[in-house]
Short mmCIF file of C-alpha atoms in Angstrom, two decimals:
data_model
loop_
_atom_site.label_atom_id
_atom_site.label_comp_id
_atom_site.label_asym_id
_atom_site.label_seq_id
_atom_site.Cartn_x
_atom_site.Cartn_y
_atom_site.Cartn_z
CA UNK B 25 -6.65 -16.06 -5.23
CA UNK B 26 -3.40 -14.37 -4.31
CA UNK B 27 -3.38 -10.61 -4.89
CA UNK B 28 -0.98 -8.14 -3.36
CA UNK B 29 -2.32 -5.14 -1.51
CA UNK B 30 -2.25 -1.99 -3.57
CA UNK B 31 -1.80 0.83 -1.06
CA UNK B 32 1.82 1.33 -2.05
CA UNK B 33 1.95 5.01 -1.12
CA UNK B 34 0.47 4.43 2.35
CA UNK B 35 3.03 1.69 3.08
CA UNK B 36 5.88 3.97 1.98
CA UNK B 37 4.49 6.81 4.08
CA UNK B 38 4.40 4.56 7.15
CA UNK B 39 8.06 3.55 6.64
CA UNK B 40 11.06 5.46 7.99
CA UNK B 41 11.37 7.86 5.03
CA UNK B 42 15.04 8.72 5.55
CA UNK B 43 16.07 5.07 5.40
CA UNK B 44 16.13 3.28 2.04
CA UNK B 45 16.05 -0.16 3.63
CA UNK B 46 12.89 0.79 5.55
CA UNK B 47 11.15 1.99 2.40
CA UNK B 48 12.16 -1.21 0.63
CA UNK B 49 11.01 -3.47 3.45
CA UNK B 50 7.69 -1.72 3.85
CA UNK B 51 7.01 -2.19 0.15
CA UNK B 52 8.44 -5.71 0.03
CA UNK B 53 5.86 -7.08 2.45
CA UNK B 54 3.71 -8.21 -0.48
CA UNK B 55 6.55 -9.65 -2.53
CA UNK B 56 8.54 -11.94 -0.25
CA UNK B 57 6.90 -15.32 -0.81
CA UNK B 58 9.66 -17.92 -0.54
CA UNK B 59 12.24 -15.34 0.53
CA UNK B 60 14.50 -16.34 3.43
CA UNK B 61 13.97 -13.27 5.57
CA UNK B 62 17.03 -13.80 7.74
CA UNK B 63 19.22 -13.41 4.65
CA UNK B 64 18.02 -9.82 4.30
CA UNK B 65 19.54 -6.88 6.19
CA UNK B 66 17.75 -6.41 9.52
CA UNK B 67 16.28 -2.99 8.59
CA UNK B 68 14.55 -4.62 5.59
CA UNK B 69 13.22 -7.38 7.85
CA UNK B 70 11.81 -4.78 10.21
CA UNK B 71 10.22 -2.92 7.31
CA UNK B 72 8.51 -6.13 6.21
CA UNK B 73 7.25 -6.70 9.76
CA UNK B 74 5.96 -3.11 9.87
CA UNK B 75 4.16 -3.67 6.56
CA UNK B 76 2.46 -6.76 7.93
CA UNK B 77 1.38 -4.92 11.08
CA UNK B 78 -0.19 -2.21 8.90
CA UNK B 79 -2.08 -4.85 6.92
CA UNK B 80 -3.26 -6.66 10.04
CA UNK B 81 -4.50 -3.50 11.74
CA UNK B 82 -6.23 -2.37 8.57
CA UNK B 83 -7.89 -5.67 7.73
CA UNK B 84 -9.28 -6.10 11.24
CA UNK B 85 -10.48 -2.58 11.90
CA UNK B 86 -14.27 -2.04 12.08
CA UNK B 87 -14.06 1.15 10.00
CA UNK B 88 -12.51 -0.82 7.14
CA UNK B 89 -14.98 -3.68 7.49
CA UNK B 90 -17.84 -1.20 7.23
CA UNK B 91 -16.34 0.46 4.16
CA UNK B 92 -15.99 -2.87 2.37
CA UNK B 93 -19.73 -3.44 2.79
CA UNK B 94 -20.45 -0.32 0.72
CA UNK B 95 -19.61 -2.10 -2.52
CA UNK B 96 -22.09 -4.06 -4.59
CA UNK B 97 -22.00 -7.81 -4.05
CA UNK B 98 -19.99 -8.67 -7.15
CA UNK B 99 -17.20 -6.33 -5.98
CA UNK B 100 -17.08 -7.62 -2.40
CA UNK B 101 -14.42 -10.24 -3.09
CA UNK B 102 -12.10 -7.43 -4.19
CA UNK B 103 -13.15 -4.88 -1.56
CA UNK B 104 -9.72 -4.98 0.10
CA UNK B 105 -7.95 -4.07 -3.13
CA UNK B 106 -10.47 -1.32 -3.88
CA UNK B 107 -10.16 0.29 -0.47
CA UNK B 108 -6.35 0.05 -0.66
CA UNK B 109 -6.18 2.06 -3.86
CA UNK B 110 -8.89 4.46 -2.72
CA UNK B 111 -6.88 5.18 0.44
CA UNK B 112 -3.80 6.05 -1.61
CA UNK B 113 -6.00 8.44 -3.59
CA UNK B 114 -7.28 10.09 -0.41
CA UNK B 115 -3.79 10.18 1.10
CA UNK B 116 -2.68 12.21 -1.91
CA UNK B 117 -5.75 14.45 -1.71
CA UNK B 118 -5.08 15.19 1.97
CA UNK B 119 -1.29 14.91 1.83
CA UNK B 120 -0.65 18.30 3.44
CA UNK B 121 -2.58 17.14 6.53
CA UNK B 122 -0.16 14.26 7.09
CA UNK B 123 3.19 15.50 5.80
CA UNK B 124 5.17 18.71 5.50
CA UNK B 125 7.23 17.20 2.66
CA UNK B 126 5.80 18.04 -0.77
CA UNK B 127 4.26 14.95 -2.32
CA UNK B 128 6.40 15.10 -5.46
CA UNK B 129 9.57 15.26 -3.37
CA UNK B 130 8.46 12.32 -1.23
CA UNK B 131 7.66 10.17 -4.26
CA UNK B 132 10.88 11.04 -6.07
CA UNK B 133 12.91 10.21 -2.97
CA UNK B 134 11.09 6.89 -2.56
CA UNK B 135 11.74 5.95 -6.19
CA UNK B 136 15.44 6.76 -5.89
CA UNK B 137 15.86 4.78 -2.66
CA UNK B 138 13.88 1.78 -3.89
CA UNK B 139 15.82 1.51 -7.13
CA UNK B 140 19.15 2.01 -5.36
CA UNK B 141 18.41 -1.10 -3.27
CA UNK B 142 16.84 -3.23 -5.98
CA UNK B 143 19.47 -5.97 -5.56
CA UNK B 144 17.54 -7.08 -2.45
CA UNK B 145 14.22 -7.33 -4.30
CA UNK B 146 12.75 -10.61 -5.53
CA UNK B 147 12.58 -10.73 -9.34
CA UNK B 148 8.83 -10.08 -9.46
CA UNK B 149 9.19 -7.03 -7.28
CA UNK B 150 12.02 -5.64 -9.42
CA UNK B 151 9.75 -5.74 -12.45
CA UNK B 152 6.83 -4.11 -10.66
CA UNK B 153 8.95 -1.39 -9.06
CA UNK B 154 10.61 -0.70 -12.42
CA UNK B 155 7.19 -0.16 -14.02
CA UNK B 156 6.01 1.83 -11.01
CA UNK B 157 8.89 4.26 -11.47
CA UNK B 158 8.77 4.38 -15.26
CA UNK B 159 5.01 5.02 -15.34
CA UNK B 160 4.93 7.01 -12.08
CA UNK B 161 2.12 4.96 -10.56
CA UNK B 162 2.14 6.74 -7.21
CA UNK B 163 1.57 10.15 -8.72
CA UNK B 164 -1.18 8.76 -10.97
CA UNK B 165 -3.31 7.92 -7.92
CA UNK B 166 -4.16 11.62 -7.51
CA UNK B 167 -7.10 11.29 -9.92
CA UNK B 168 -10.03 8.88 -10.04
CA UNK B 169 -9.07 8.12 -13.64
CA UNK B 170 -5.63 7.07 -12.38
CA UNK B 171 -7.22 4.93 -9.69
CA UNK B 172 -9.47 3.32 -12.28
CA UNK B 173 -6.47 2.61 -14.48
CA UNK B 174 -4.59 1.02 -11.56
CA UNK B 175 -7.53 -1.25 -10.82
CA UNK B 176 -7.87 -2.16 -14.50
CA UNK B 177 -4.17 -3.05 -14.53
CA UNK B 178 -4.70 -5.26 -11.49
CA UNK B 179 -7.72 -6.85 -13.18
CA UNK B 180 -5.50 -8.13 -15.99
CA UNK B 181 -3.15 -9.79 -13.49
CA UNK B 182 -5.94 -11.92 -12.05
CA UNK B 183 -6.33 -15.18 -13.90
CA UNK B 184 -10.11 -15.28 -13.91
CA UNK B 185 -12.89 -12.93 -14.96
CA UNK B 186 -13.39 -10.11 -12.46
CA UNK B 187 -15.07 -6.69 -12.24
CA UNK B 188 -12.08 -4.62 -11.07
CA UNK B 189 -11.87 -2.68 -14.34
CA UNK B 190 -15.41 -1.40 -13.64
CA UNK B 191 -14.69 -0.18 -10.13
CA UNK B 192 -14.53 3.56 -10.80
CA UNK B 193 -18.32 3.79 -10.64
CA UNK B 194 -18.29 2.19 -7.19
CA UNK B 195 -15.74 4.74 -5.99
CA UNK B 196 -17.82 7.64 -7.28
CA UNK B 197 -21.01 6.22 -5.75
CA UNK B 198 -19.40 5.76 -2.32
CA UNK B 199 -16.96 8.67 -2.51
CA UNK B 200 -18.06 10.59 0.60
CA UNK B 201 -18.22 7.52 2.84
CA UNK B 202 -14.80 6.33 1.65
CA UNK B 203 -13.24 9.74 2.21
CA UNK B 204 -14.67 10.09 5.72
CA UNK B 205 -13.62 6.52 6.51
CA UNK B 206 -10.07 7.32 5.43
CA UNK B 207 -9.95 10.54 7.44
CA UNK B 208 -11.15 8.72 10.56
CA UNK B 209 -9.00 5.63 10.16
CA UNK B 210 -5.64 6.83 8.87
CA UNK B 211 -4.70 8.94 11.94
CA UNK B 212 -5.60 5.94 14.13
CA UNK B 213 -3.35 3.72 12.01
CA UNK B 214 -0.46 6.19 12.22
CA UNK B 215 -0.84 6.38 16.01
CA UNK B 216 -0.91 2.60 16.44
CA UNK B 217 2.11 2.02 14.18
CA UNK B 218 4.05 4.72 16.02
CA UNK B 219 3.20 3.10 19.35
CA UNK B 220 4.29 -0.35 18.11
CA UNK B 221 7.63 1.19 17.02
CA UNK B 222 8.48 -2.03 15.18
CA UNK B 223 11.38 -0.50 13.28
CA UNK B 224 12.95 0.78 16.48
CA UNK B 225 12.98 -2.56 18.29
CA UNK B 226 16.24 -4.29 19.12
CA UNK B 227 14.77 -7.81 19.25
CA UNK B 228 15.95 -9.85 16.23
CA UNK B 229 13.46 -11.04 13.63
CA UNK B 230 13.14 -14.81 13.78
CA UNK B 231 10.82 -15.61 10.85
CA UNK B 232 12.85 -17.38 8.15
CA UNK B 233 10.49 -17.93 5.25
CA UNK B 234 7.23 -16.31 4.26
#
């Protein structure tokens, strides 16, 4: 099974927000299969590398592993997707803790910058970003209904029967644990990404193909 991560807002937040190429690269990390990375502008390459560091830190962190165990067995295979979307929900809920920029302004700026640089996107990503902007996916994550809809949308993209469309009940059941897990983990993630300073490095990216 190949399913992209779904924490789009968190990846955009962890980009360099004043740089369109950084926003694009940090979102492109899930959409560059077969892309020759060295043909992309270096700031996009660095954004992709930053995205992958975020995913690696997240996937291997004990807080995240513990949260994934909260879900009933039939949801466990999709626990990464569920926690991704839940974290975007909690990032919106606690946005003022992490940013002085109003959420609506941040999202609008991200949409403008992403679409302005769409010529660098793979075809699949262009379609998804177009729908993201048209349907305002990022803003929709501020409610559990919106999260449930996002997971139901993802469910339809998977080519076999799956329980993602029924996930809202799991989020409600484990709401407090997920929220506390987010509030403990996200500041740690921000700190580690800032210390890595991937997008400030001068060393060239050498990976050619995903």
